Structures are given as C-alpha cells and as structure tokens.
Tab-separated table of C-alpha atoms in Angstrom:
chain	number	residue	atom	x	y	z
A	26	MET	CA	54.854	26.099	113.082
A	27	THR	CA	51.512	25.581	114.763
A	28	GLU	CA	50.591	22.234	116.251
A	29	ASP	CA	47.670	21.810	113.855
A	30	ALA	CA	49.616	21.956	110.617
A	31	LEU	CA	48.411	20.717	107.264
A	32	VAL	CA	50.874	18.056	106.114
A	33	ILE	CA	51.134	17.133	102.438
A	34	ALA	CA	53.837	14.686	101.367
A	35	GLY	CA	55.679	15.355	104.612
A	36	GLN	CA	55.649	19.122	104.203
A	37	LYS	CA	53.914	21.277	106.803
A	38	PHE	CA	51.715	24.304	106.150
A	39	ALA	CA	50.272	26.532	108.864
A	40	SER	CA	47.559	27.766	106.486
A	41	ARG	CA	44.833	25.433	105.290
A	42	LEU	CA	43.784	27.809	102.543
A	43	ILE	CA	45.356	27.043	99.171
A	44	MET	CA	44.837	29.794	96.646
A	45	GLY	CA	44.583	29.870	92.890
A	46	THR	CA	45.722	32.859	90.877
A	47	GLY	CA	43.226	32.763	87.996
A	48	GLY	CA	40.723	35.531	87.430
A	49	ALA	CA	42.441	38.429	89.172
A	50	PRO	CA	42.150	41.697	87.217
A	51	SER	CA	45.804	42.580	87.844
A	52	LEU	CA	48.909	41.289	89.580
A	53	GLU	CA	48.558	44.112	92.135
A	54	VAL	CA	45.055	42.983	93.101
A	55	LEU	CA	46.249	39.376	93.207
A	56	ASP	CA	49.167	40.315	95.424
A	57	GLN	CA	46.921	42.048	97.953
A	58	ALA	CA	44.465	39.140	97.961
A	59	LEU	CA	47.214	36.562	98.483
A	60	ALA	CA	48.595	38.581	101.362
A	61	ALA	CA	45.162	38.838	103.003
A	62	SER	CA	44.498	35.114	102.541
A	63	GLY	CA	47.579	34.028	104.477
A	64	THR	CA	48.109	31.232	101.960
A	65	GLU	CA	51.424	29.387	101.754
A	66	LEU	CA	50.680	27.328	98.630
A	67	THR	CA	49.216	28.724	95.417
A	68	THR	CA	48.492	27.366	91.967
A	69	VAL	CA	49.655	28.651	88.593
A	70	ALA	CA	48.943	27.420	85.073
A	71	MET	CA	51.466	26.670	82.309
A	72	ARG	CA	50.943	28.443	78.986
A	73	ARG	CA	52.856	29.421	75.861
A	74	LEU	CA	55.264	32.238	76.619
A	75	ASP	CA	53.946	35.611	75.442
A	76	PRO	CA	56.896	37.902	74.550
A	77	ALA	CA	54.695	40.958	75.168
A	78	GLN	CA	53.836	39.906	78.727
A	79	ARG	CA	55.156	42.252	81.410
A	80	GLY	CA	55.429	41.095	85.015
A	81	SER	CA	54.945	37.535	86.146
A	82	VAL	CA	52.762	35.792	88.664
A	83	LEU	CA	55.951	34.009	89.724
A	84	ASP	CA	57.459	37.325	90.860
A	85	VAL	CA	54.392	37.932	93.047
A	86	LEU	CA	54.630	34.485	94.650
A	87	ARG	CA	58.379	34.749	95.143
A	88	ALA	CA	58.088	38.145	96.842
A	89	ARG	CA	55.468	36.735	99.232
A	90	ASN	CA	57.471	33.541	99.815
A	91	ILE	CA	54.488	31.441	98.692
A	92	GLN	CA	55.184	27.928	97.386
A	93	VAL	CA	54.124	27.470	93.774
A	94	LEU	CA	51.831	24.604	92.804
A	95	PRO	CA	51.669	24.226	89.014
A	96	ASN	CA	48.478	22.784	87.577
A	97	THR	CA	47.727	20.999	84.324
A	98	ALA	CA	44.651	23.101	83.539
A	99	GLY	CA	43.588	22.996	79.915
A	100	CYS	CA	44.627	19.367	79.414
A	101	TYR	CA	42.058	16.900	78.047
A	102	THR	CA	44.201	13.762	77.984
A	103	ALA	CA	46.615	11.976	80.297
A	104	GLY	CA	49.388	12.461	77.763
A	105	GLU	CA	48.928	16.229	77.688
A	106	ALA	CA	48.809	16.382	81.479
A	107	VAL	CA	51.997	14.341	81.915
A	108	LEU	CA	53.882	16.559	79.442
A	109	THR	CA	52.567	19.720	81.110
A	110	ALA	CA	53.626	18.439	84.545
A	111	ARG	CA	57.099	17.667	83.250
A	112	LEU	CA	57.389	21.128	81.687
A	113	ALA	CA	56.236	22.697	84.958
A	114	ARG	CA	58.859	20.704	86.851
A	115	GLU	CA	61.503	21.940	84.443
A	116	ALA	CA	60.340	25.581	84.508
A	117	LEU	CA	59.556	25.909	88.206
A	118	GLY	CA	61.848	23.395	89.861
A	119	THR	CA	59.056	21.627	91.750
A	120	ASP	CA	57.840	18.063	91.453
A	121	TRP	CA	54.476	18.995	92.979
A	122	VAL	CA	51.562	19.122	90.563
A	123	LYS	CA	47.854	19.763	90.778
A	124	LEU	CA	46.647	17.218	88.251
A	125	GLU	CA	43.657	18.540	86.342
A	126	VAL	CA	42.340	16.766	83.252
A	127	ILE	CA	39.019	18.138	82.105
A	128	SER	CA	36.372	16.406	80.043
A	129	ASP	CA	34.675	19.303	78.278
A	130	GLU	CA	34.798	23.062	78.028
A	131	ARG	CA	31.267	23.743	79.218
A	132	THR	CA	31.381	22.039	82.618
A	133	LEU	CA	35.169	21.757	83.057
A	134	LEU	CA	34.380	18.592	85.016
A	135	PRO	CA	37.393	16.338	85.572
A	136	ASP	CA	37.731	13.224	83.396
A	137	PRO	CA	38.200	10.336	85.855
A	138	ILE	CA	39.751	7.894	83.374
A	139	GLU	CA	42.374	10.278	82.006
A	140	THR	CA	43.045	11.642	85.499
A	141	PHE	CA	43.733	8.186	86.920
A	142	ASP	CA	45.944	7.246	83.977
A	143	ALA	CA	47.975	10.451	84.346
A	144	ALA	CA	48.203	10.040	88.130
A	145	GLU	CA	49.755	6.585	87.816
A	146	ARG	CA	52.311	7.814	85.280
A	147	LEU	CA	53.221	10.911	87.301
A	148	VAL	CA	53.576	9.001	90.580
A	149	ALA	CA	55.891	6.563	88.778
A	150	ASP	CA	57.878	9.564	87.517
A	151	GLY	CA	58.423	10.831	91.073
A	152	PHE	CA	55.832	13.603	91.205
A	153	VAL	CA	53.864	14.660	94.272
A	154	VAL	CA	50.428	14.352	92.683
A	155	LEU	CA	47.352	16.247	93.899
A	156	PRO	CA	44.497	15.227	91.616
A	157	TYR	CA	41.380	17.329	91.028
A	158	ILE	CA	38.422	14.930	90.882
A	159	GLY	CA	34.656	14.731	91.087
A	160	ASP	CA	33.083	14.082	94.496
A	161	ASP	CA	33.541	10.333	93.978
A	162	PRO	CA	34.624	8.309	97.053
A	163	ALA	CA	35.590	5.266	94.977
A	164	LEU	CA	37.864	7.249	92.672
A	165	ALA	CA	39.391	9.077	95.636
A	166	ARG	CA	40.286	5.735	97.231
A	167	ARG	CA	41.790	4.395	94.009
A	168	LEU	CA	43.915	7.512	93.552
A	169	GLU	CA	45.178	7.265	97.106
A	170	GLN	CA	46.109	3.623	96.493
A	171	ALA	CA	47.904	4.726	93.331
A	172	GLY	CA	50.173	6.914	95.444
A	173	CYS	CA	48.659	10.389	95.230
A	174	ALA	CA	49.730	12.737	98.025
A	175	ALA	CA	46.224	14.163	98.475
A	176	VAL	CA	42.837	14.066	96.801
A	177	MET	CA	40.984	17.174	95.714
A	178	PRO	CA	37.273	16.598	95.171
A	179	LEU	CA	35.164	19.423	93.800
A	180	GLY	CA	32.306	21.047	95.638
A	181	ALA	CA	30.796	22.201	92.337
A	182	PRO	CA	32.127	23.070	88.865
A	183	ILE	CA	35.093	25.436	88.601
A	184	GLY	CA	34.104	29.079	88.932
A	185	SER	CA	30.430	28.247	89.502
A	186	GLY	CA	30.284	29.453	93.099
A	187	LEU	CA	27.596	26.856	93.745
A	188	GLY	CA	29.176	25.671	96.981
A	189	ILE	CA	29.262	22.019	98.050
A	190	ARG	CA	26.553	20.197	96.102
A	191	ASN	CA	27.069	16.795	97.708
A	192	PRO	CA	28.276	17.163	101.283
A	193	HIS	CA	27.517	13.507	101.967
A	194	ASN	CA	30.025	12.331	99.366
A	195	ILE	CA	32.649	14.732	100.702
A	196	GLU	CA	32.125	13.196	104.159
A	197	LEU	CA	32.514	9.694	102.703
A	198	ILE	CA	35.770	10.698	101.028
A	199	VAL	CA	37.043	12.226	104.276
A	200	GLU	CA	36.103	9.131	106.312
A	201	ALA	CA	38.054	6.781	104.064
A	202	ALA	CA	41.082	8.908	103.188
A	203	GLN	CA	44.489	8.503	104.781
A	204	VAL	CA	45.869	11.390	102.704
A	205	PRO	CA	44.709	15.011	102.983
A	206	VAL	CA	41.359	15.849	101.384
A	207	ILE	CA	41.351	19.297	99.798
A	208	LEU	CA	37.987	20.713	98.723
A	209	ASP	CA	38.700	22.195	95.318
A	210	ALA	CA	36.353	24.243	93.129
A	211	GLY	CA	32.832	25.506	93.618
A	212	ILE	CA	33.394	27.727	96.652
A	213	GLY	CA	31.298	30.879	96.336
A	214	THR	CA	31.551	32.557	99.683
A	215	ALA	CA	32.964	32.170	103.173
A	216	SER	CA	30.241	29.830	104.497
A	217	ASP	CA	31.086	27.320	101.724
A	218	ALA	CA	34.719	27.234	102.854
A	219	ALA	CA	33.680	26.856	106.492
A	220	LEU	CA	31.351	23.987	105.563
A	221	ALA	CA	34.165	22.177	103.731
A	222	MET	CA	36.273	22.279	106.869
A	223	GLU	CA	33.335	21.325	109.104
A	224	LEU	CA	32.812	18.254	106.903
A	225	GLY	CA	36.359	17.253	107.744
A	226	CYS	CA	38.333	18.419	104.740
A	227	ASP	CA	41.974	19.151	105.535
A	228	ALA	CA	42.176	22.249	103.347
A	229	VAL	CA	40.310	24.324	100.789
A	230	LEU	CA	41.543	25.415	97.366
A	231	LEU	CA	39.796	28.387	95.799
A	232	ALA	CA	40.438	31.160	93.316
A	233	SER	CA	37.432	32.718	91.604
A	234	ALA	CA	35.518	33.306	94.834
A	235	VAL	CA	38.299	35.696	95.828
A	236	THR	CA	39.769	36.975	92.575
A	237	ARG	CA	36.377	37.768	91.022
A	238	ALA	CA	34.821	39.198	94.187
A	239	GLN	CA	34.116	42.909	94.158
A	240	ARG	CA	36.782	43.345	96.828
A	241	PRO	CA	39.238	40.462	96.464
A	242	ASP	CA	41.417	41.354	99.441
A	243	LEU	CA	38.411	41.517	101.767
A	244	MET	CA	37.023	38.209	100.490
A	245	ALA	CA	40.470	36.653	100.914
A	246	ALA	CA	40.457	37.713	104.558
A	247	ALA	CA	36.941	36.286	104.927
A	248	MET	CA	38.054	32.949	103.449
A	249	ARG	CA	41.016	32.821	105.780
A	250	SER	CA	38.732	33.315	108.787
A	251	ALA	CA	36.172	30.841	107.431
A	252	VAL	CA	38.740	28.076	106.942
A	253	GLU	CA	40.081	28.637	110.436
A	254	ALA	CA	36.585	28.743	111.964
A	255	GLY	CA	35.481	25.628	110.109
A	256	ARG	CA	38.590	23.766	111.205
A	257	GLN	CA	38.054	24.753	114.828
A	258	ALA	CA	34.392	23.750	114.674
A	259	ARG	CA	35.325	20.350	113.238
A	260	GLN	CA	37.853	19.775	115.999
A	261	ALA	CA	35.479	21.064	118.678
A	262	GLY	CA	32.850	18.493	117.718
A	263	ARG	CA	29.452	19.901	116.887
A	264	ILE	CA	26.308	19.018	118.815
A	265	PRO	CA	24.006	16.440	117.231
A	266	ARG	CA	21.056	17.680	115.232
A	267	ARG	CA	17.766	17.122	117.123
A	268	ARG	CA	14.223	17.034	115.958
A	269	TYR	CA	12.949	18.977	118.967
A	270	ALA	CA	14.331	21.509	121.391
A	271	GLU	CA	16.692	20.683	124.203
A	272	ALA	CA	16.372	23.372	126.855
A	273	SER	CA	19.478	25.370	127.608
A	274	SER	CA	17.850	27.074	130.592
A	275	PRO	CA	16.165	25.381	133.557
A	276	LEU	CA	12.466	24.879	132.777
A	277	THR	CA	11.295	25.203	136.365
A	278	PRO	CA	11.452	28.474	138.291
B	3	MET	CA	67.226	27.524	56.062
B	4	MET	CA	64.674	25.311	57.771
B	5	ASN	CA	61.111	25.798	58.851
B	6	VAL	CA	60.158	25.141	62.472
B	7	ILE	CA	57.014	25.882	64.461
B	8	ILE	CA	57.538	27.805	67.695
B	9	ASN	CA	54.432	28.154	69.873
B	10	GLY	CA	52.263	27.589	66.833
B	11	THR	CA	53.970	30.180	64.620
B	12	PRO	CA	56.189	29.145	61.670
B	13	TYR	CA	59.756	30.501	61.621
B	14	ASP	CA	62.483	30.237	58.968
B	15	LEU	CA	65.681	29.647	60.911
B	16	PRO	CA	69.276	28.958	59.819
B	17	ASP	CA	70.212	25.291	59.670
B	18	GLY	CA	71.673	24.100	62.951
B	19	THR	CA	69.748	26.551	65.130
B	20	THR	CA	69.778	25.367	68.743
B	21	VAL	CA	66.899	25.302	71.221
B	22	ALA	CA	68.665	28.056	73.174
B	23	GLN	CA	68.753	30.279	70.064
B	24	ALA	CA	65.093	29.579	69.335
B	25	VAL	CA	64.062	30.471	72.890
B	26	ALA	CA	66.098	33.671	72.683
B	27	ARG	CA	63.803	34.834	69.879
B	28	LEU	CA	60.927	34.968	72.388
B	29	THR	CA	62.515	35.874	75.695
B	30	THR	CA	65.704	36.684	77.526
B	31	ALA	CA	64.355	34.991	80.653
B	32	THR	CA	66.456	32.085	81.860
B	33	THR	CA	64.242	30.970	84.724
B	34	GLY	CA	60.582	30.015	84.838
B	35	VAL	CA	60.654	28.778	81.239
B	36	ALA	CA	60.488	25.223	79.892
B	37	VAL	CA	60.774	23.809	76.382
B	38	ALA	CA	59.371	20.781	74.625
B	39	VAL	CA	60.356	19.732	71.107
B	40	ASN	CA	57.888	17.391	69.441
B	41	GLU	CA	56.211	16.681	72.802
B	42	GLU	CA	59.463	15.796	74.583
B	43	VAL	CA	60.900	18.017	77.330
B	44	VAL	CA	64.331	19.454	76.550
B	45	THR	CA	66.011	20.147	79.893
B	46	ARG	CA	67.706	23.499	80.419
B	47	GLY	CA	71.156	21.916	80.394
B	48	SER	CA	70.539	20.588	76.876
B	49	TRP	CA	69.301	23.801	75.236
B	50	ASP	CA	72.724	24.709	73.810
B	51	SER	CA	73.506	21.245	72.505
B	52	THR	CA	70.084	20.415	71.037
B	53	ARG	CA	69.802	21.413	67.373
B	54	LEU	CA	66.424	21.816	65.723
B	55	THR	CA	65.577	20.140	62.457
B	56	GLU	CA	63.075	20.822	59.674
B	57	ARG	CA	59.437	20.836	60.811
B	58	ASP	CA	60.233	20.522	64.528
B	59	ARG	CA	57.424	21.699	66.770
B	60	VAL	CA	58.809	23.770	69.647
B	61	GLU	CA	56.724	24.732	72.675
B	62	VAL	CA	58.090	27.392	75.028
B	63	LEU	CA	56.020	27.568	78.196
B	64	THR	CA	55.963	29.662	81.325
B	65	ALA	CA	53.754	30.045	84.391
B	66	VAL	CA	50.709	32.298	84.161
B	67	GLN	CA	47.782	33.087	86.453
B	68	GLY	CA	45.504	30.085	86.742
B	69	GLY	CA	43.780	27.523	88.896
C-alpha cells in the first residue's frame, strides 16, 4: 500500500478514483473502463431482479477484485433509502452505503432533509454511510457530526458534465471536514477531476464522464491520471495567483 | 390459493408458500439477492421458514449498474 492512501472508515485504498457503473453500453465496455481507471471501490444500484437478465455487474467487480459500494439511487424518502441500504447489506454482504436521496427527477439534486434523516438512522444501524449532498458546508458538517464516514458533495448535477460549479464551497467543506471529502457528480472531463483534487478533495466519484464517453477505457485512464496529478499538485502547494508578472529569468543582462 | 405481489406482478400461489419458493420463481441465484416482504427485510436464513400470506408485497432485489 502506498504511503498516501485514501482512508475511509479505517480502510485503505491506493486509488482515489471511485467509479460508478451506470451508463456503460455493455458489461464488456464497463470491465475495460474499470480496469483502465485503477479503481478499488465502485458503486452499484439495487433494483428489482429481472429474470431475463444475463450476466451481472457483480461478476465484473468480483473478477477485478473491486470492492462494491451499493447506493440508494432512486429513493425519494429516508424510509426508502434505509430499506434499500438494508437490502443491499443483505444481498451484497457489505455495510457500506452511498446514501443518495433525490428531490426530483429533473435535477436529481439530493434532498438534504431526507438525506440527513436517513444518515442518522443508518449510522445507528451500524452502516458506514457516505452521503451524496449538495455543495453545502453546513450540511457537510452536520453529517460528519452525525457519524458519516465521508461526505460527498456534488460538483454539478448527476450526469450533467458541468464540472465544479462552486469551487469556493468545495474548499470550505474541505477546510472544515475531518472525514474524507469525495467530489461526487458533475465531472465532465479530466480537468474537472484534477480541479477537485487540487481543491483538496480526498477522492473523486464519477461514472457518466467515463461510461458515456466515446472511448470509455481511454477516458478512464485520463481520469486516473487527472486524479493523481491533482492530488500531487495539491500536496506540492501551488504558487499564489498574482496580478502582475513575477520574472522567472533575470531582468538584467 | 392466495394472491401475492412479487416485484409488482400479482401471482396466485399455493397457501403456505415460503419466501424461498417465491424467490425460486424468479431466479436460481442464491447470492447477490435480497428480499423484503411488506417493506421489511427477510434475511437469507429466514427464507425457508417465512410463509407468505394473502396480499403480501414481496420485493426481490439485486445489484445492477448504477451510480
């Protein structure tokens, strides 16, 4: 394990890129993208079993030795999310959950009230809770106090590819957080992922940017490099922004 | 016979049908699947001993691509 590991709930990950599996045209394409991304933790959704379904995303993750992170996507209330998390724990044998409670179908923005309610109930039930939230520093702090293992603010709405719309708020969340901050949703391309890490996020979670790219495996490799580069840049300490030039060569002959 | 709803579809099943027998109608998989009856999780170890009753709502879930 590298020295600079991501640690969530005491568990170490060498990769700071968490992948989602939604949007891939086939399991083969997904498999190649996951391999190229180097991810060690990847989300799945819970849905009604389809008897006609052949092949499972779980087989892909198992073959790649990638830890599964079930989400509660599609839930609109705390009650639905708690039940979905419990079903995921039963089906997948993990008490980790990406808590996602959305407010409406058009924006898919997370509902802060239902999310907080569900987080409290799931923490009390022994879950490792990773809540998907808006870029709200106050809510992030409250969720950390409630016992969440990480906070996952959005950069922009799910699947929008709009990047990080409020970098200042992400920085405020990072400054205050004692748990990992994972930038979740909104990433469009590699520079967005690098920016998240430069702002001080501990990891990036993305799906659509890779799975819906024209070449998912190549974009996955780009995201891997971007997350690593952004992390290194953050640790290196960037130069301050200046209004005027500061010569890098001697000005006198 | 009794009528139960499995994943939104009505089924006429013999009285005394267990959760395990209901799940077997959809899949032979024994891992990666979870069941709720009337919004309560039924753990795997209880599938054989849990009998369904008239108008029970059964949800059989598995992991799919998402997030």
